[in-house]
PDB file of C-alpha atoms in Angstrom:
ATOM      1  CA  UNK A   1      94.910 123.418 107.401  1.00 49.00           C
ATOM      2  CA  UNK A   2      92.648 126.043 107.839  1.00 48.00           C
ATOM      3  CA  UNK A   3      90.689 125.448 104.646  1.00 50.00           C
ATOM      4  CA  UNK A   4      90.129 121.725 105.839  1.00 49.00           C
ATOM      5  CA  UNK A   5      89.007 122.905 109.226  1.00 50.00           C
ATOM      6  CA  UNK A   6      86.344 124.873 107.429  1.00 49.00           C
ATOM      7  CA  UNK A   7      85.466 122.328 105.084  1.00 51.00           C
ATOM      8  CA  UNK A   8      84.936 119.847 107.727  1.00 50.00           C
ATOM      9  CA  UNK A   9      82.809 122.337 109.996  1.00 50.00           C
ATOM     10  CA  UNK A  10      80.741 123.068 107.074  1.00 50.00           C
ATOM     11  CA  UNK A  11      79.960 119.354 106.519  1.00 47.00           C
ATOM     12  CA  UNK A  12      79.106 118.614 110.207  1.00 48.00           C
ATOM     13  CA  UNK A  13      76.862 121.495 109.824  1.00 44.00           C
ATOM     14  CA  UNK A  14      75.156 120.335 106.573  1.00 44.00           C
ATOM     15  CA  UNK A  15      74.717 116.904 108.119  1.00 45.00           C
ATOM     16  CA  UNK A  16      73.102 118.113 111.222  1.00 42.00           C
ATOM     17  CA  UNK A  17      70.509 120.363 109.475  1.00 39.00           C
ATOM     18  CA  UNK A  18      69.983 117.688 106.502  1.00 40.00           C
ATOM     19  CA  UNK A  19      69.520 114.197 107.949  1.00 38.00           C
ATOM     20  CA  UNK A  20      68.830 112.113 105.157  1.00 37.00           C
ATOM     21  CA  UNK A  21      66.277 109.082 105.422  1.00 40.00           C
ATOM     22  CA  UNK A  22      67.572 105.777 105.470  1.00 42.00           C
ATOM     23  CA  UNK A  23      68.007 104.196 101.916  1.00 47.00           C
ATOM     24  CA  UNK A  24      67.820 100.921 100.442  1.00 56.00           C
ATOM     25  CA  UNK A  25      70.863  99.285  98.866  1.00 83.00           C
ATOM     26  CA  UNK A  26      74.180 100.650  98.252  1.00 96.00           C
ATOM     27  CA  UNK A  27      75.021 104.409  97.897  1.00 98.00           C
ATOM     28  CA  UNK A  28      77.852 104.538  95.557  1.00 98.00           C
ATOM     29  CA  UNK A  29      79.809 107.701  94.559  1.00 98.00           C
ATOM     30  CA  UNK A  30      82.180 108.072  91.677  1.00 98.00           C
ATOM     31  CA  UNK A  31      84.822 110.774  90.831  1.00 98.00           C
ATOM     32  CA  UNK A  32      83.653 111.139  87.313  1.00 98.00           C
ATOM     33  CA  UNK A  33      80.458 110.693  85.248  1.00 98.00           C
ATOM     34  CA  UNK A  34      81.610 107.757  83.013  1.00 98.00           C
ATOM     35  CA  UNK A  35      82.283 105.858  86.021  1.00 98.00           C
ATOM     36  CA  UNK A  36      78.963 106.706  87.623  1.00 98.00           C
ATOM     37  CA  UNK A  37      77.113 105.448  84.222  1.00 98.00           C
ATOM     38  CA  UNK A  38      78.619 102.235  84.395  1.00 98.00           C
ATOM     39  CA  UNK A  39      78.072 101.724  88.031  1.00 98.00           C
ATOM     40  CA  UNK A  40      74.420 102.586  87.272  1.00 98.00           C
ATOM     41  CA  UNK A  41      74.203  99.848  84.689  1.00 98.00           C
ATOM     42  CA  UNK A  42      75.933  97.309  87.321  1.00 98.00           C
ATOM     43  CA  UNK A  43      73.861  98.275  90.165  1.00 98.00           C
ATOM     44  CA  UNK A  44      70.482  99.117  88.571  1.00 97.00           C
ATOM     45  CA  UNK A  45      67.778  99.620  91.141  1.00 97.00           C
ATOM     46  CA  UNK A  46      69.883  98.398  94.069  1.00 97.00           C
ATOM     47  CA  UNK A  47      72.318 101.306  94.106  1.00 98.00           C
ATOM     48  CA  UNK A  48      71.996 104.968  94.260  1.00 97.00           C
ATOM     49  CA  UNK A  49      74.863 106.739  92.215  1.00 98.00           C
ATOM     50  CA  UNK A  50      76.433 110.149  92.397  1.00 97.00           C
ATOM     51  CA  UNK A  51      79.402 111.606  90.527  1.00 98.00           C
ATOM     52  CA  UNK A  52      81.393 114.231  92.016  1.00 98.00           C
ATOM     53  CA  UNK A  53      82.418 115.805  88.690  1.00 97.00           C
ATOM     54  CA  UNK A  54      80.230 117.207  85.842  1.00 95.00           C
ATOM     55  CA  UNK A  55      81.162 116.332  81.989  1.00 95.00           C
ATOM     56  CA  UNK A  56      81.659 119.798  81.679  1.00 94.00           C
ATOM     57  CA  UNK A  57      84.325 120.011  84.147  1.00 95.00           C
ATOM     58  CA  UNK A  58      87.974 119.230  83.824  1.00 94.00           C
ATOM     59  CA  UNK A  59      88.552 116.310  86.099  1.00 95.00           C
ATOM     60  CA  UNK A  60      92.209 117.201  86.858  1.00 93.00           C
ATOM     61  CA  UNK A  61      91.024 120.496  88.398  1.00 92.00           C
ATOM     62  CA  UNK A  62      87.716 120.204  90.691  1.00 94.00           C
ATOM     63  CA  UNK A  63      86.514 122.625  93.587  1.00 92.00           C
ATOM     64  CA  UNK A  64      86.531 120.721  96.916  1.00 90.00           C
ATOM     65  CA  UNK A  65      83.204 121.818  97.948  1.00 92.00           C
ATOM     66  CA  UNK A  66      81.212 120.967 101.093  1.00 93.00           C
ATOM     67  CA  UNK A  67      78.296 119.287  99.298  1.00 94.00           C
ATOM     68  CA  UNK A  68      80.799 116.994  97.601  1.00 96.00           C
ATOM     69  CA  UNK A  69      82.275 115.835 100.836  1.00 96.00           C
ATOM     70  CA  UNK A  70      78.938 115.529 102.333  1.00 96.00           C
ATOM     71  CA  UNK A  71      78.167 113.032  99.337  1.00 96.00           C
ATOM     72  CA  UNK A  72      81.238 110.998 100.347  1.00 97.00           C
ATOM     73  CA  UNK A  73      80.457 111.183 104.210  1.00 97.00           C
ATOM     74  CA  UNK A  74      77.303 109.114 103.333  1.00 96.00           C
ATOM     75  CA  UNK A  75      78.839 106.752 100.874  1.00 98.00           C
ATOM     76  CA  UNK A  76      79.230 103.049 101.039  1.00 98.00           C
ATOM     77  CA  UNK A  77      81.273 102.900  98.019  1.00 98.00           C
ATOM     78  CA  UNK A  78      83.681 105.274  96.111  1.00 98.00           C
ATOM     79  CA  UNK A  79      85.004 104.405  92.361  1.00 98.00           C
ATOM     80  CA  UNK A  80      87.933 106.660  91.229  1.00 98.00           C
ATOM     81  CA  UNK A  81      89.579 106.660  87.872  1.00 98.00           C
ATOM     82  CA  UNK A  82      93.048 106.539  89.755  1.00 97.00           C
ATOM     83  CA  UNK A  83      96.496 107.332  88.114  1.00 96.00           C
ATOM     84  CA  UNK A  84      96.514 110.590  89.975  1.00 94.00           C
ATOM     85  CA  UNK A  85      93.637 112.195  87.894  1.00 95.00           C
ATOM     86  CA  UNK A  86      91.921 113.220  91.098  1.00 97.00           C
ATOM     87  CA  UNK A  87      94.766 113.820  93.427  1.00 95.00           C
ATOM     88  CA  UNK A  88      94.506 117.675  93.428  1.00 93.00           C
ATOM     89  CA  UNK A  89      91.244 117.739  94.989  1.00 96.00           C
ATOM     90  CA  UNK A  90      89.708 114.390  96.408  1.00 97.00           C
ATOM     91  CA  UNK A  91      92.134 113.827  99.328  1.00 97.00           C
ATOM     92  CA  UNK A  92      90.747 117.151 100.873  1.00 95.00           C
ATOM     93  CA  UNK A  93      87.210 115.741 100.134  1.00 97.00           C
ATOM     94  CA  UNK A  94      88.176 112.452 101.885  1.00 97.00           C
ATOM     95  CA  UNK A  95      89.403 114.256 104.896  1.00 96.00           C
ATOM     96  CA  UNK A  96      86.410 116.346 105.179  1.00 94.00           C
ATOM     97  CA  UNK A  97      84.203 113.374 104.733  1.00 95.00           C
ATOM     98  CA  UNK A  98      85.510 111.582 107.604  1.00 95.00           C
ATOM     99  CA  UNK A  99      84.022 108.148 106.209  1.00 97.00           C
ATOM    100  CA  UNK A 100      86.356 105.356 106.755  1.00 97.00           C
ATOM    101  CA  UNK A 101      84.286 102.947 104.402  1.00 97.00           C
ATOM    102  CA  UNK A 102      85.632 105.108 101.381  1.00 98.00           C
ATOM    103  CA  UNK A 103      89.119 106.063 102.181  1.00 97.00           C
ATOM    104  CA  UNK A 104      92.005 104.317 100.247  1.00 97.00           C
ATOM    105  CA  UNK A 105      92.433 101.053 101.670  1.00 96.00           C
ATOM    106  CA  UNK A 106      88.982 100.875 102.811  1.00 97.00           C
ATOM    107  CA  UNK A 107      86.323  98.209 101.973  1.00 97.00           C
ATOM    108  CA  UNK A 108      84.406 100.677  99.943  1.00 98.00           C
ATOM    109  CA  UNK A 109      87.301 102.313  97.907  1.00 98.00           C
ATOM    110  CA  UNK A 110      87.841 101.051  94.406  1.00 98.00           C
ATOM    111  CA  UNK A 111      90.357 102.210  91.969  1.00 98.00           C
ATOM    112  CA  UNK A 112      89.222 101.079  88.586  1.00 98.00           C
ATOM    113  CA  UNK A 113      92.416 101.575  86.714  1.00 98.00           C
ATOM    114  CA  UNK A 114      93.679  98.410  88.301  1.00 98.00           C
ATOM    115  CA  UNK A 115      91.265  96.410  85.973  1.00 98.00           C
ATOM    116  CA  UNK A 116      92.824  97.896  82.472  1.00 98.00           C
ATOM    117  CA  UNK A 117      95.977  97.480  80.728  1.00 97.00           C
ATOM    118  CA  UNK A 118      97.633 101.192  80.867  1.00 97.00           C
ATOM    119  CA  UNK A 119      99.202 103.308  78.242  1.00 96.00           C
ATOM    120  CA  UNK A 120     101.811 105.988  78.280  1.00 94.00           C
ATOM    121  CA  UNK A 121     103.391 104.589  81.295  1.00 92.00           C
ATOM    122  CA  UNK A 122     106.648 106.677  82.132  1.00 88.00           C
ATOM    123  CA  UNK A 123     109.615 104.557  81.546  1.00 83.00           C
ATOM    124  CA  UNK A 124     111.713 106.503  84.312  1.00 72.00           C
ATOM    125  CA  UNK A 125     111.203 108.884  87.295  1.00 72.00           C
ATOM    126  CA  UNK A 126     108.483 111.781  86.888  1.00 67.00           C
ATOM    127  CA  UNK A 127     108.922 115.318  87.885  1.00 64.00           C
ATOM    128  CA  UNK A 128     107.150 118.628  87.464  1.00 64.00           C
ATOM    129  CA  UNK A 129     109.294 119.734  84.325  1.00 60.00           C
ATOM    130  CA  UNK A 130     107.547 117.053  82.349  1.00 62.00           C
ATOM    131  CA  UNK A 131     103.984 118.780  83.138  1.00 59.00           C
ATOM    132  CA  UNK A 132     101.236 117.049  84.588  1.00 66.00           C
ATOM    133  CA  UNK A 133     102.570 113.489  83.433  1.00 68.00           C
ATOM    134  CA  UNK A 134     100.895 110.701  85.482  1.00 74.00           C
ATOM    135  CA  UNK A 135     103.626 108.510  86.937  1.00 82.00           C
ATOM    136  CA  UNK A 136     101.187 105.372  86.885  1.00 89.00           C
ATOM    137  CA  UNK A 137     100.178 105.802  83.279  1.00 93.00           C
ATOM    138  CA  UNK A 138      97.381 107.511  81.082  1.00 95.00           C
ATOM    139  CA  UNK A 139      94.063 107.911  83.232  1.00 96.00           C
ATOM    140  CA  UNK A 140      91.949 108.497  79.930  1.00 97.00           C
ATOM    141  CA  UNK A 141      91.262 104.930  79.749  1.00 98.00           C
ATOM    142  CA  UNK A 142      87.611 105.102  79.377  1.00 98.00           C
ATOM    143  CA  UNK A 143      87.697 106.438  75.854  1.00 97.00           C
ATOM    144  CA  UNK A 144      88.291 103.161  74.603  1.00 98.00           C
ATOM    145  CA  UNK A 145      84.712 101.190  75.119  1.00 98.00           C
ATOM    146  CA  UNK A 146      86.476  97.764  75.416  1.00 98.00           C
ATOM    147  CA  UNK A 147      88.142  99.108  78.746  1.00 98.00           C
ATOM    148  CA  UNK A 148      84.546  99.493  80.296  1.00 98.00           C
ATOM    149  CA  UNK A 149      84.023  95.931  80.362  1.00 98.00           C
ATOM    150  CA  UNK A 150      86.637  94.777  82.910  1.00 98.00           C
ATOM    151  CA  UNK A 151      85.802  98.033  84.710  1.00 98.00           C
ATOM    152  CA  UNK A 152      82.117  97.066  85.035  1.00 98.00           C
ATOM    153  CA  UNK A 153      83.052  93.516  86.433  1.00 98.00           C
ATOM    154  CA  UNK A 154      85.515  95.094  88.824  1.00 98.00           C
ATOM    155  CA  UNK A 155      82.774  97.363  90.189  1.00 98.00           C
ATOM    156  CA  UNK A 156      80.332  94.288  90.127  1.00 98.00           C
ATOM    157  CA  UNK A 157      82.842  92.360  92.151  1.00 98.00           C
ATOM    158  CA  UNK A 158      83.278  94.978  94.944  1.00 98.00           C
ATOM    159  CA  UNK A 159      79.278  95.770  94.884  1.00 98.00           C
ATOM    160  CA  UNK A 160      78.962  91.762  95.456  1.00 98.00           C
ATOM    161  CA  UNK A 161      81.528  92.006  98.328  1.00 98.00           C
ATOM    162  CA  UNK A 162      79.651  94.914  99.981  1.00 98.00           C
ATOM    163  CA  UNK A 163      76.139  93.615  99.437  1.00 97.00           C
ATOM    164  CA  UNK A 164      76.230  89.893  99.242  1.00 97.00           C
ATOM    165  CA  UNK A 165      72.472  89.577  99.057  1.00 97.00           C
ATOM    166  CA  UNK A 166      72.414  91.258  95.768  1.00 97.00           C
ATOM    167  CA  UNK A 167      75.842  89.552  94.250  1.00 98.00           C
ATOM    168  CA  UNK A 168      74.025  87.532  91.638  1.00 98.00           C
ATOM    169  CA  UNK A 169      72.238  90.664  90.361  1.00 98.00           C
ATOM    170  CA  UNK A 170      75.353  92.635  90.069  1.00 98.00           C
ATOM    171  CA  UNK A 171      77.026  89.866  88.131  1.00 98.00           C
ATOM    172  CA  UNK A 172      74.317  89.613  85.711  1.00 98.00           C
ATOM    173  CA  UNK A 173      74.012  93.126  85.082  1.00 98.00           C
ATOM    174  CA  UNK A 174      77.848  93.365  84.660  1.00 98.00           C
ATOM    175  CA  UNK A 175      77.561  90.580  81.925  1.00 98.00           C
ATOM    176  CA  UNK A 176      74.705  92.175  80.037  1.00 98.00           C
ATOM    177  CA  UNK A 177      76.632  95.475  79.902  1.00 98.00           C
ATOM    178  CA  UNK A 178      79.698  93.821  78.875  1.00 98.00           C
ATOM    179  CA  UNK A 179      77.925  91.862  76.038  1.00 98.00           C
ATOM    180  CA  UNK A 180      76.503  95.259  74.574  1.00 98.00           C
ATOM    181  CA  UNK A 181      79.754  97.329  74.959  1.00 98.00           C
ATOM    182  CA  UNK A 182      81.750  94.586  73.242  1.00 98.00           C
ATOM    183  CA  UNK A 183      79.147  94.365  70.518  1.00 98.00           C
ATOM    184  CA  UNK A 184      79.066  98.081  70.228  1.00 98.00           C
ATOM    185  CA  UNK A 185      82.835  98.443  70.106  1.00 98.00           C
ATOM    186  CA  UNK A 186      83.280  96.065  66.959  1.00 97.00           C
ATOM    187  CA  UNK A 187      80.600  98.045  65.054  1.00 98.00           C
ATOM    188  CA  UNK A 188      81.836 101.252  66.022  1.00 98.00           C
ATOM    189  CA  UNK A 189      85.555 100.039  65.228  1.00 96.00           C
ATOM    190  CA  UNK A 190      84.251  99.423  61.580  1.00 96.00           C
ATOM    191  CA  UNK A 191      82.527 102.448  61.199  1.00 96.00           C
ATOM    192  CA  UNK A 192      85.548 104.537  62.347  1.00 97.00           C
ATOM    193  CA  UNK A 193      87.818 102.539  59.917  1.00 96.00           C
ATOM    194  CA  UNK A 194      88.608 105.376  58.016  1.00 95.00           C
ATOM    195  CA  UNK A 195      90.598 106.813  60.663  1.00 96.00           C
ATOM    196  CA  UNK A 196      92.981 104.002  61.194  1.00 96.00           C
ATOM    197  CA  UNK A 197      96.614 104.820  60.153  1.00 96.00           C
ATOM    198  CA  UNK A 198      95.870 108.525  60.031  1.00 96.00           C
ATOM    199  CA  UNK A 199      97.730 111.175  61.900  1.00 97.00           C
ATOM    200  CA  UNK A 200      95.458 113.331  64.305  1.00 97.00           C
ATOM    201  CA  UNK A 201      96.195 116.373  66.318  1.00 97.00           C
ATOM    202  CA  UNK A 202      94.943 116.437  70.150  1.00 97.00           C
ATOM    203  CA  UNK A 203      95.018 119.283  72.539  1.00 96.00           C
ATOM    204  CA  UNK A 204      95.826 117.108  75.627  1.00 94.00           C
ATOM    205  CA  UNK A 205      97.336 113.634  75.901  1.00 93.00           C
ATOM    206  CA  UNK A 206      93.673 112.398  76.314  1.00 94.00           C
ATOM    207  CA  UNK A 207      93.173 110.165  73.452  1.00 96.00           C
ATOM    208  CA  UNK A 208      95.959 107.667  73.807  1.00 96.00           C
ATOM    209  CA  UNK A 209      93.228 104.624  74.271  1.00 97.00           C
ATOM    210  CA  UNK A 210      90.966 106.070  71.496  1.00 97.00           C
ATOM    211  CA  UNK A 211      94.054 105.995  69.138  1.00 97.00           C
ATOM    212  CA  UNK A 212      94.926 102.539  70.008  1.00 97.00           C
ATOM    213  CA  UNK A 213      91.636 101.184  69.664  1.00 97.00           C
ATOM    214  CA  UNK A 214      90.745 103.026  66.313  1.00 96.00           C
ATOM    215  CA  UNK A 215      94.450 102.768  64.820  1.00 97.00           C
ATOM    216  CA  UNK A 216      95.328 106.633  64.527  1.00 97.00           C
ATOM    217  CA  UNK A 217      98.433 108.297  65.767  1.00 97.00           C
ATOM    218  CA  UNK A 218      99.263 111.470  67.387  1.00 97.00           C
ATOM    219  CA  UNK A 219     102.228 113.180  66.090  1.00 97.00           C
ATOM    220  CA  UNK A 220     101.908 116.131  68.074  1.00 97.00           C
ATOM    221  CA  UNK A 221      99.701 117.647  70.980  1.00 97.00           C
ATOM    222  CA  UNK A 222      98.711 121.458  71.271  1.00 97.00           C
ATOM    223  CA  UNK A 223      99.975 121.211  74.739  1.00 95.00           C
ATOM    224  CA  UNK A 224     103.774 121.078  74.756  1.00 93.00           C
ATOM    225  CA  UNK A 225     103.739 118.947  77.934  1.00 89.00           C
ATOM    226  CA  UNK A 226     100.448 117.677  79.742  1.00 88.00           C
ATOM    227  CA  UNK A 227      98.642 120.523  81.699  1.00 87.00           C
ATOM    228  CA  UNK A 228     101.111 123.227  80.259  1.00 90.00           C
ATOM    229  CA  UNK A 229      99.650 126.027  77.848  1.00 92.00           C
ATOM    230  CA  UNK A 230     101.114 126.173  74.550  1.00 95.00           C
ATOM    231  CA  UNK A 231     103.564 129.106  73.923  1.00 96.00           C
ATOM    232  CA  UNK A 232     103.443 131.026  70.353  1.00 96.00           C
ATOM    233  CA  UNK A 233     106.598 129.001  68.995  1.00 97.00           C
ATOM    234  CA  UNK A 234     105.202 125.712  69.938  1.00 97.00           C
ATOM    235  CA  UNK A 235     101.697 126.669  68.156  1.00 97.00           C
ATOM    236  CA  UNK A 236     103.675 127.553  65.141  1.00 97.00           C
ATOM    237  CA  UNK A 237     105.435 124.077  65.413  1.00 97.00           C
ATOM    238  CA  UNK A 238     101.884 122.590  65.566  1.00 97.00           C
ATOM    239  CA  UNK A 239     100.700 124.592  62.587  1.00 98.00           C
ATOM    240  CA  UNK A 240     103.861 123.497  60.593  1.00 97.00           C
ATOM    241  CA  UNK A 241     103.267 119.869  61.346  1.00 97.00           C
ATOM    242  CA  UNK A 242      99.709 119.931  60.164  1.00 97.00           C
ATOM    243  CA  UNK A 243     100.578 121.845  56.968  1.00 97.00           C
ATOM    244  CA  UNK A 244     103.547 119.419  56.287  1.00 97.00           C
ATOM    245  CA  UNK A 245     101.581 116.076  57.052  1.00 96.00           C
ATOM    246  CA  UNK A 246      98.278 117.549  55.531  1.00 96.00           C
ATOM    247  CA  UNK A 247      96.528 116.527  58.767  1.00 97.00           C
ATOM    248  CA  UNK A 248      92.708 116.881  58.636  1.00 96.00           C
ATOM    249  CA  UNK A 249      91.627 116.808  62.291  1.00 97.00           C
ATOM    250  CA  UNK A 250      92.182 117.915  65.544  1.00 97.00           C
ATOM    251  CA  UNK A 251      90.318 116.586  68.752  1.00 98.00           C
ATOM    252  CA  UNK A 252      90.109 118.282  71.929  1.00 97.00           C
ATOM    253  CA  UNK A 253      87.510 117.981  74.791  1.00 96.00           C
ATOM    254  CA  UNK A 254      84.663 120.287  75.376  1.00 95.00           C
ATOM    255  CA  UNK A 255      85.765 121.293  78.747  1.00 94.00           C
ATOM    256  CA  UNK A 256      89.205 122.788  77.670  1.00 94.00           C
ATOM    257  CA  UNK A 257      89.137 126.392  76.265  1.00 93.00           C
ATOM    258  CA  UNK A 258      88.884 126.187  72.444  1.00 94.00           C
ATOM    259  CA  UNK A 259      90.529 129.453  71.417  1.00 95.00           C
ATOM    260  CA  UNK A 260      94.011 127.852  70.525  1.00 96.00           C
ATOM    261  CA  UNK A 261      92.527 125.187  69.102  1.00 97.00           C
ATOM    262  CA  UNK A 262      90.169 127.355  66.722  1.00 97.00           C
ATOM    263  CA  UNK A 263      93.155 129.594  65.934  1.00 97.00           C
ATOM    264  CA  UNK A 264      95.017 126.484  64.569  1.00 97.00           C
ATOM    265  CA  UNK A 265      92.105 125.328  62.692  1.00 97.00           C
ATOM    266  CA  UNK A 266      91.788 128.967  61.087  1.00 97.00           C
ATOM    267  CA  UNK A 267      95.562 128.709  59.770  1.00 96.00           C
ATOM    268  CA  UNK A 268      95.472 125.050  58.651  1.00 96.00           C
ATOM    269  CA  UNK A 269      93.871 122.327  56.972  1.00 90.00           C
ATOM    270  CA  UNK A 270      92.663 120.720  60.397  1.00 96.00           C
ATOM    271  CA  UNK A 271      89.040 120.758  61.583  1.00 96.00           C
ATOM    272  CA  UNK A 272      88.558 120.972  64.970  1.00 97.00           C
ATOM    273  CA  UNK A 273      86.167 118.280  66.761  1.00 97.00           C
ATOM    274  CA  UNK A 274      85.281 118.906  70.541  1.00 97.00           C
ATOM    275  CA  UNK A 275      84.530 115.532  71.996  1.00 96.00           C
ATOM    276  CA  UNK A 276      82.217 115.107  75.003  1.00 95.00           C
ATOM    277  CA  UNK A 277      84.380 115.291  78.297  1.00 93.00           C
ATOM    278  CA  UNK A 278      82.280 112.440  79.747  1.00 96.00           C
ATOM    279  CA  UNK A 279      78.723 111.020  80.061  1.00 97.00           C
ATOM    280  CA  UNK A 280      75.814 113.275  80.738  1.00 97.00           C
ATOM    281  CA  UNK A 281      75.040 111.080  83.617  1.00 97.00           C
ATOM    282  CA  UNK A 282      72.673 113.509  85.502  1.00 94.00           C
ATOM    283  CA  UNK A 283      70.961 113.822  82.273  1.00 96.00           C
ATOM    284  CA  UNK A 284      70.108 110.415  81.878  1.00 97.00           C
ATOM    285  CA  UNK A 285      72.793 109.507  79.359  1.00 98.00           C
ATOM    286  CA  UNK A 286      74.409 105.846  79.440  1.00 98.00           C
ATOM    287  CA  UNK A 287      78.000 105.493  79.018  1.00 98.00           C
ATOM    288  CA  UNK A 288      77.469 103.799  75.788  1.00 98.00           C
ATOM    289  CA  UNK A 289      74.930 106.474  74.320  1.00 98.00           C
ATOM    290  CA  UNK A 290      78.156 108.917  75.159  1.00 98.00           C
ATOM    291  CA  UNK A 291      80.482 106.616  73.184  1.00 98.00           C
ATOM    292  CA  UNK A 292      77.671 106.608  70.458  1.00 98.00           C
ATOM    293  CA  UNK A 293      77.766 110.367  70.334  1.00 97.00           C
ATOM    294  CA  UNK A 294      81.619 110.325  70.310  1.00 97.00           C
ATOM    295  CA  UNK A 295      81.657 108.104  67.411  1.00 97.00           C
ATOM    296  CA  UNK A 296      79.170 109.894  65.543  1.00 97.00           C
ATOM    297  CA  UNK A 297      80.930 113.221  65.854  1.00 97.00           C
ATOM    298  CA  UNK A 298      83.980 111.388  64.413  1.00 96.00           C
ATOM    299  CA  UNK A 299      82.294 110.149  61.524  1.00 95.00           C
ATOM    300  CA  UNK A 300      80.572 113.444  60.750  1.00 94.00           C
ATOM    301  CA  UNK A 301      84.435 114.936  60.857  1.00 90.00           C
ATOM    302  CA  UNK A 302      85.404 112.497  58.165  1.00 80.00           C
ATOM    303  CA  UNK A 303      86.072 109.327  60.044  1.00 60.00           C
TER     304      UNK A 303
END
C-alpha cells in the first residue's frame, strides 16, 4: 500500500507539471510492442500508440514506474496480451493511473487473447508448484503471424466503438494488414518447411504457437517448469536429450540470460538462436518486419 500511495502521488505530480496538449484521435496504450505495432497498423494517423514494455524486457516482469502509469492515465484504450502475462505489474499501474476508461471492464480495455485459439491450456487446477504456468493458456500467441489477423480485427472493432467517425478507416486498415499478414505467413511457412517434423529445444515455453505453425516439436525446455531456473541435474537431462536425439537447434528470446543455453550449446550439437523478444516498435519496426527478421534468423540457423 505504501508503494501504491507513492506511485499515485508521483503520477499526480507529473500530471500537474506536464499538462499535455489536446490530441486528435485515440490515445492507445498496449502492454507489449507487438500489440503496439499491430494497433499502429490499424489506427494509422487516427491514433497515437505507446507500448509499456520494451522488446528487450521480459514482459512477465516489468517495473511499475510512474511514467508508465502516466501513460495509462491519459489513454483512451489499453490493449493487453492477457492470460496473466501482465499480472505481476499492470494492476499496480492501473491503480496509479486512476483512469476508469482502461480498467478491466471499461470501454477502453481490450484483452487480445479472446481473439485467438489458445494452446497449452492446463486441464486441471494450477498452483505455484507448476511454476509460472498460465491458467488460461499460453500467452505467446503472436509468434504465429496468423494470430495477428484476428487480433487486428478485434482492435479495429474496439477502435470503431470508441471513435465511430473513423470506423471505416480502422476496418479498412485491418483488412489491408490481414491480407498482407496472411500472404506473408504462407510464404514464411514454405521457407521454413525444413523445420517441420524436427525436434527443437527451447528455453521457456514461449514457442508453442510457432511450433504449431511451422510443425516442429519441443521434447524438453531448458527451464524445468515455466519461470523456474534449471538445476544442474535438469541441464544434464537437457544435454542428454539433445545428444540422444541429435537435436540441432535451441531457441530463446533475447531478453533471457544466455549463459545456460550457451553452456548447453558448447557441450552438445545444438545451435543457439536468440530470437527477438518483440517488435522494435519505438525504432519504427512493424510487426511483419519483426516476423520477417525472426524467419530469416531461423533460416540462417538451418531452417
